[in-house]
mmCIF file of C-alpha atoms in Angstrom:
data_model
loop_
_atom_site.group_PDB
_atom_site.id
_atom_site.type_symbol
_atom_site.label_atom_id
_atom_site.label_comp_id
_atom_site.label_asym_id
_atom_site.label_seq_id
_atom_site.Cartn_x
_atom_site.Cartn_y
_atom_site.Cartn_z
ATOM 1 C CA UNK Y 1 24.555 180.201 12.616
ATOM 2 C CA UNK Y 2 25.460 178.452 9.215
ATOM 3 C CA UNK Y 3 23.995 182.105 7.838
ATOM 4 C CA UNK Y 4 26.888 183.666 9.883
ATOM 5 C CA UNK Y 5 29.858 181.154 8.569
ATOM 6 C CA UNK Y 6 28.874 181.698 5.161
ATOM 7 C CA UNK Y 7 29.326 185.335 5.940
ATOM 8 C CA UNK Y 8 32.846 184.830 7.131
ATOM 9 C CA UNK Y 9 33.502 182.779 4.356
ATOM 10 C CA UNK Y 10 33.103 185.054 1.411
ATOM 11 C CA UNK Y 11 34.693 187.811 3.813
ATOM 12 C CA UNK Y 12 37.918 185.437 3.555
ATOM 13 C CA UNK Y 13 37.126 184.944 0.006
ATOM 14 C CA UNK Y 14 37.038 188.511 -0.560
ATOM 15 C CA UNK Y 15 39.563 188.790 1.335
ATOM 16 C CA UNK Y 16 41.953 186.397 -0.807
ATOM 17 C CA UNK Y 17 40.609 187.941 -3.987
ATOM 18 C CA UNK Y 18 42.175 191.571 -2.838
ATOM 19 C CA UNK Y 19 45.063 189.684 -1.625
ATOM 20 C CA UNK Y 20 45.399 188.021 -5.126
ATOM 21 C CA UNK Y 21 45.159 190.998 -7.135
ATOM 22 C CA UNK Y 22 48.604 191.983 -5.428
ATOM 23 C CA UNK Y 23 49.501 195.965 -6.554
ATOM 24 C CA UNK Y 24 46.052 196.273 -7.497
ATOM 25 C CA UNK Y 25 43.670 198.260 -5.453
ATOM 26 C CA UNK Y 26 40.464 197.036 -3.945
ATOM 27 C CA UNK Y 27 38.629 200.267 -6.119
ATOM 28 C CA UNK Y 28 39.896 198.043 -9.234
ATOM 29 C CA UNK Y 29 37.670 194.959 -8.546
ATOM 30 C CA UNK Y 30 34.422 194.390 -9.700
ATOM 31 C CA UNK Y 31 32.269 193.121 -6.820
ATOM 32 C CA UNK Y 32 28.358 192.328 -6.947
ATOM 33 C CA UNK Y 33 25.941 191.266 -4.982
ATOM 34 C CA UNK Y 34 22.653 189.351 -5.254
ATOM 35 C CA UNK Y 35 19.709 188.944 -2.808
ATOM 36 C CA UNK Y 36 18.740 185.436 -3.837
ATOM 37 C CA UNK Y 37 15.476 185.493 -1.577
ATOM 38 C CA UNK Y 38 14.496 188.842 -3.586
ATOM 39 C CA UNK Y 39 15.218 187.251 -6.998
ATOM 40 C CA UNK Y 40 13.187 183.908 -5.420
ATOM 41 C CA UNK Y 41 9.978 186.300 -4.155
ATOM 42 C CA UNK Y 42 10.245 188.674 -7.369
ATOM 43 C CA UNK Y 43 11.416 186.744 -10.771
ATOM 44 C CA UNK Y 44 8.545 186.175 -13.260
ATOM 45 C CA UNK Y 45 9.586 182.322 -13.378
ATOM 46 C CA UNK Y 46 9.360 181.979 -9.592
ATOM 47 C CA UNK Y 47 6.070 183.669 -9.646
ATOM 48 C CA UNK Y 48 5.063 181.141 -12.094
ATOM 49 C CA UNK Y 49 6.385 178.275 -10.106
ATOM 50 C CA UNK Y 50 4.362 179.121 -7.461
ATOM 51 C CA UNK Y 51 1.160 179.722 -9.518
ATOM 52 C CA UNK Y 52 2.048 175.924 -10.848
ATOM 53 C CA UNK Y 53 2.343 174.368 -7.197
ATOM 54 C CA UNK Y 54 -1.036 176.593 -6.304
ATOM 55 C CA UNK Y 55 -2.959 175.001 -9.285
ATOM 56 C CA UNK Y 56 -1.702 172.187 -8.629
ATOM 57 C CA UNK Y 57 -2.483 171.434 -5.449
ATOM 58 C CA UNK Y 58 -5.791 173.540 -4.900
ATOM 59 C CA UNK Y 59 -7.751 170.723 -5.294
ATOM 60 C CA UNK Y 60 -6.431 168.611 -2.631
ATOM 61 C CA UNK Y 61 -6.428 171.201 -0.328
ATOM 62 C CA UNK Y 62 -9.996 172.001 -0.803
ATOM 63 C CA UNK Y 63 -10.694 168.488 -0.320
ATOM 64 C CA UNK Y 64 -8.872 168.281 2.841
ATOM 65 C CA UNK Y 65 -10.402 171.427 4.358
ATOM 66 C CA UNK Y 66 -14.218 169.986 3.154
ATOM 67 C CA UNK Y 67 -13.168 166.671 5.297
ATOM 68 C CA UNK Y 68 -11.938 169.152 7.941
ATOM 69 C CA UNK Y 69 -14.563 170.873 8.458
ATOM 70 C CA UNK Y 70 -17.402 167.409 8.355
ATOM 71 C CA UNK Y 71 -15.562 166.048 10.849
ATOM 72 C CA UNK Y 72 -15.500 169.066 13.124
ATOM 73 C CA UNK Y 73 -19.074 169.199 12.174
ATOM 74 C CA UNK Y 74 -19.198 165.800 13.173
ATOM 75 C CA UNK Y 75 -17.245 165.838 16.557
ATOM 76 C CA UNK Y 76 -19.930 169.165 17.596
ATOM 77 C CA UNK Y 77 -22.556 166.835 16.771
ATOM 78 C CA UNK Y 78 -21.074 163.957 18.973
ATOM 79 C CA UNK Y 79 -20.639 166.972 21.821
ATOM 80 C CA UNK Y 80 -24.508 168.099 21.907
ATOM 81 C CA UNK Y 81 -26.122 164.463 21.141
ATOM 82 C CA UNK Y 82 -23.907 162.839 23.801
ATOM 83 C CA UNK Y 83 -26.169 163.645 26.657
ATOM 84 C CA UNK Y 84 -29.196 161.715 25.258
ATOM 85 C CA UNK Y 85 -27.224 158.505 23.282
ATOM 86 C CA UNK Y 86 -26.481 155.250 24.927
ATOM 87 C CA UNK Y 87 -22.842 154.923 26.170
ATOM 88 C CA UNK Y 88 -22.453 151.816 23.825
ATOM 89 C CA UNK Y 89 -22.965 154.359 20.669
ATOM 90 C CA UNK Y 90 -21.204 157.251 21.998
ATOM 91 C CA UNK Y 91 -17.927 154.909 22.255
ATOM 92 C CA UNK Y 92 -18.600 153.295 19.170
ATOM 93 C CA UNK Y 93 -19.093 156.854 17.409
ATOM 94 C CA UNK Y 94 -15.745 158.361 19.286
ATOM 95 C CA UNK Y 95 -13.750 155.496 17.902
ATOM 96 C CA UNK Y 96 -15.240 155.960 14.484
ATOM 97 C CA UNK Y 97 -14.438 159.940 14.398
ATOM 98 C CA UNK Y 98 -10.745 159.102 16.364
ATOM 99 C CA UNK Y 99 -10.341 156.714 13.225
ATOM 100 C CA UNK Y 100 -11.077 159.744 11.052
ATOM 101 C CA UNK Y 101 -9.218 162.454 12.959
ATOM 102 C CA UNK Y 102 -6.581 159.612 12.348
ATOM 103 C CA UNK Y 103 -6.875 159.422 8.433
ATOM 104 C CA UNK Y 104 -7.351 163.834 8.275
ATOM 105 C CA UNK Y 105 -4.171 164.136 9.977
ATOM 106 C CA UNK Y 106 -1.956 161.751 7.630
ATOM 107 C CA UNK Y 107 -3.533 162.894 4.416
ATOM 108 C CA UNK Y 108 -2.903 166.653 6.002
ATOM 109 C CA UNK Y 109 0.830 165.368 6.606
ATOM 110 C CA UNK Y 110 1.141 164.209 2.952
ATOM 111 C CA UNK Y 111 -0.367 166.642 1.134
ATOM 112 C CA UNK Y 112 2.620 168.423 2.880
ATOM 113 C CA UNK Y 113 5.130 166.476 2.185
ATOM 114 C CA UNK Y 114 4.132 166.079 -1.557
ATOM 115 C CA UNK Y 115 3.998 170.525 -1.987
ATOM 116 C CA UNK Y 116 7.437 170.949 0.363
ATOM 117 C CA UNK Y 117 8.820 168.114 -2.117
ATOM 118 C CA UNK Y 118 7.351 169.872 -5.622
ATOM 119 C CA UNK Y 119 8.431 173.477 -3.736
ATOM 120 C CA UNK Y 120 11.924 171.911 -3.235
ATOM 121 C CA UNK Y 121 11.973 170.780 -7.169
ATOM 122 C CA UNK Y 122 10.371 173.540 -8.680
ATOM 123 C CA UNK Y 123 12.545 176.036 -6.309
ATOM 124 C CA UNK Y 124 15.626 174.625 -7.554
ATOM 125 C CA UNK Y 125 15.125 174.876 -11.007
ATOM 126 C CA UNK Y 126 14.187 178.542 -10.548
ATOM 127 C CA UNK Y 127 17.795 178.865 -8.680
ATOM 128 C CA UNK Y 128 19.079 176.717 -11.119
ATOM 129 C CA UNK Y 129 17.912 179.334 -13.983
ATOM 130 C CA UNK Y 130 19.026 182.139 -11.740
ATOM 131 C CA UNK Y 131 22.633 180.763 -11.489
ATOM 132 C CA UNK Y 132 23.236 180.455 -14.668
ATOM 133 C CA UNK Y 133 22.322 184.239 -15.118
ATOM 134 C CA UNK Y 134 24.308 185.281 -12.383
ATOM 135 C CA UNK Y 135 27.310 183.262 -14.127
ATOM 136 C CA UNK Y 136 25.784 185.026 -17.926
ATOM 137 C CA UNK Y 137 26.199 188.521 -16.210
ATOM 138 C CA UNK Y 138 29.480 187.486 -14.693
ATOM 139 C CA UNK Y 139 31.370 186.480 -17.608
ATOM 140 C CA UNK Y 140 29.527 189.413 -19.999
ATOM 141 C CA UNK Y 141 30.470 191.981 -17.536
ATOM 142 C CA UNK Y 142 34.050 190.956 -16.235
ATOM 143 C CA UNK Y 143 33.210 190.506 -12.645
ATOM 144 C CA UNK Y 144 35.786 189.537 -10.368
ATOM 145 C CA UNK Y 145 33.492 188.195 -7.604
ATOM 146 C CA UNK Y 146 29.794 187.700 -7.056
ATOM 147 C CA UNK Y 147 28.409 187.111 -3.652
ATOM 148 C CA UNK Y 148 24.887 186.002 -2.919
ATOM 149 C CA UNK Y 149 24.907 186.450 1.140
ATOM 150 C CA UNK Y 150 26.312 189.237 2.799
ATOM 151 C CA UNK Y 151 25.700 190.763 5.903
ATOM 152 C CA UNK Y 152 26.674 194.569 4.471
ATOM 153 C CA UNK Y 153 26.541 195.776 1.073
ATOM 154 C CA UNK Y 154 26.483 198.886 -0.877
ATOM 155 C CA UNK Y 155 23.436 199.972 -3.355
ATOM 156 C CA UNK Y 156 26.182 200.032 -6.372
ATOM 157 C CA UNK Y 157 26.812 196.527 -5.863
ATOM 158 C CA UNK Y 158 23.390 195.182 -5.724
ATOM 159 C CA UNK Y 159 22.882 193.618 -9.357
ATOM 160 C CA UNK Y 160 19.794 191.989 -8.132
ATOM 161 C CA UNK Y 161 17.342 194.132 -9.967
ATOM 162 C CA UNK Y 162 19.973 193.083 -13.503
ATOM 163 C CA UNK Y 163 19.352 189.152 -12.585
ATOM 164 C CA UNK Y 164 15.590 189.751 -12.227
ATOM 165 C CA UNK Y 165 15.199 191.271 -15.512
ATOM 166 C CA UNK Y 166 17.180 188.655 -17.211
ATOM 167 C CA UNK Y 167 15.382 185.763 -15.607
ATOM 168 C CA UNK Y 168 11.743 187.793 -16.767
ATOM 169 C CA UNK Y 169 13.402 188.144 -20.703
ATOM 170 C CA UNK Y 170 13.937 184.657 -20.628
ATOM 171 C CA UNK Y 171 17.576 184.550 -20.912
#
């Protein structure tokens, strides 16, 4: 819904900026548009930012999925052997595996907490770099207004592909 409001925002916005212009026409403005999520999937840097958070957490992921997959191991073990254990060691080994389902699931929960937090960080500094492009391209090329959600918008607006290529040159 906040999607939607946004949407009716930059319609009034627009709508203000054609009012402003007062005898000018709407033809006279220079609108663009950008698809943020495109320039966030297809920019070099984000790319690289994701290649980053891979590396960087491959390890601990691998890790996680090896203690994963011991202690389902473990748990099938439990499953067949119970039948010929005492009850005294079947409780004893349930609590012990409960105990490590226990510890897989927080270190699970972390490890995604820590990669949504480094996503978050290194997310925003690829918007970060992408805004100030946006504003590069917007004082360069004399827009008049710049819109990064919109619910329509015409091909000859779209200056997506423009912000991509800047944010790959490294400007």
């Amino acid at each position: 819904m906040s999607s939607l409001f946004k949407t009716i925002a930059q319609t009034l916005a627009l709508t203000a900026a054609l009012g402003a212009t007062g005898t000018a026409s709407a033809q006279e403005l220079k609108i663009g548009y950008v698809n943020g999520e495109r320039v966030l999937r297809e920019a070099a840097p984000a790319k690289a930012a994701q290649a980053k958070l891979e590396a960087e957490f491959k390890k601990r992921e691998t890790e996680l999925n090896d203690t994963g997959n011991r202690l389902r191991q473990s748990m099938e073990k439990l499953e067949k052997e119970a039948p010929t254990i005492s009850e005294a060691e079947r409780t004893r080994r349930q609590r012990e595996l409960s105990e490590q389902e226990r510890d897989f699931q927080r270190k699970r929960r972390e490890l995604l907490e820590d990669l949504n937090q480094r996503k978050s960080e290194e997310l925003a500094a690829v918007s970060e770099r992408a805004s100030k492009v946006i504003k590069q391209i917007f004082d360069q090329e004399k827009y008049d207004l710049i819109i990064t959600e919109a619910a329509f918008f015409s091909p000859r607006v779209d200056i997506t592909k423009r912000v991509i290529d800047a944010l790959n040159a490294g400007k």
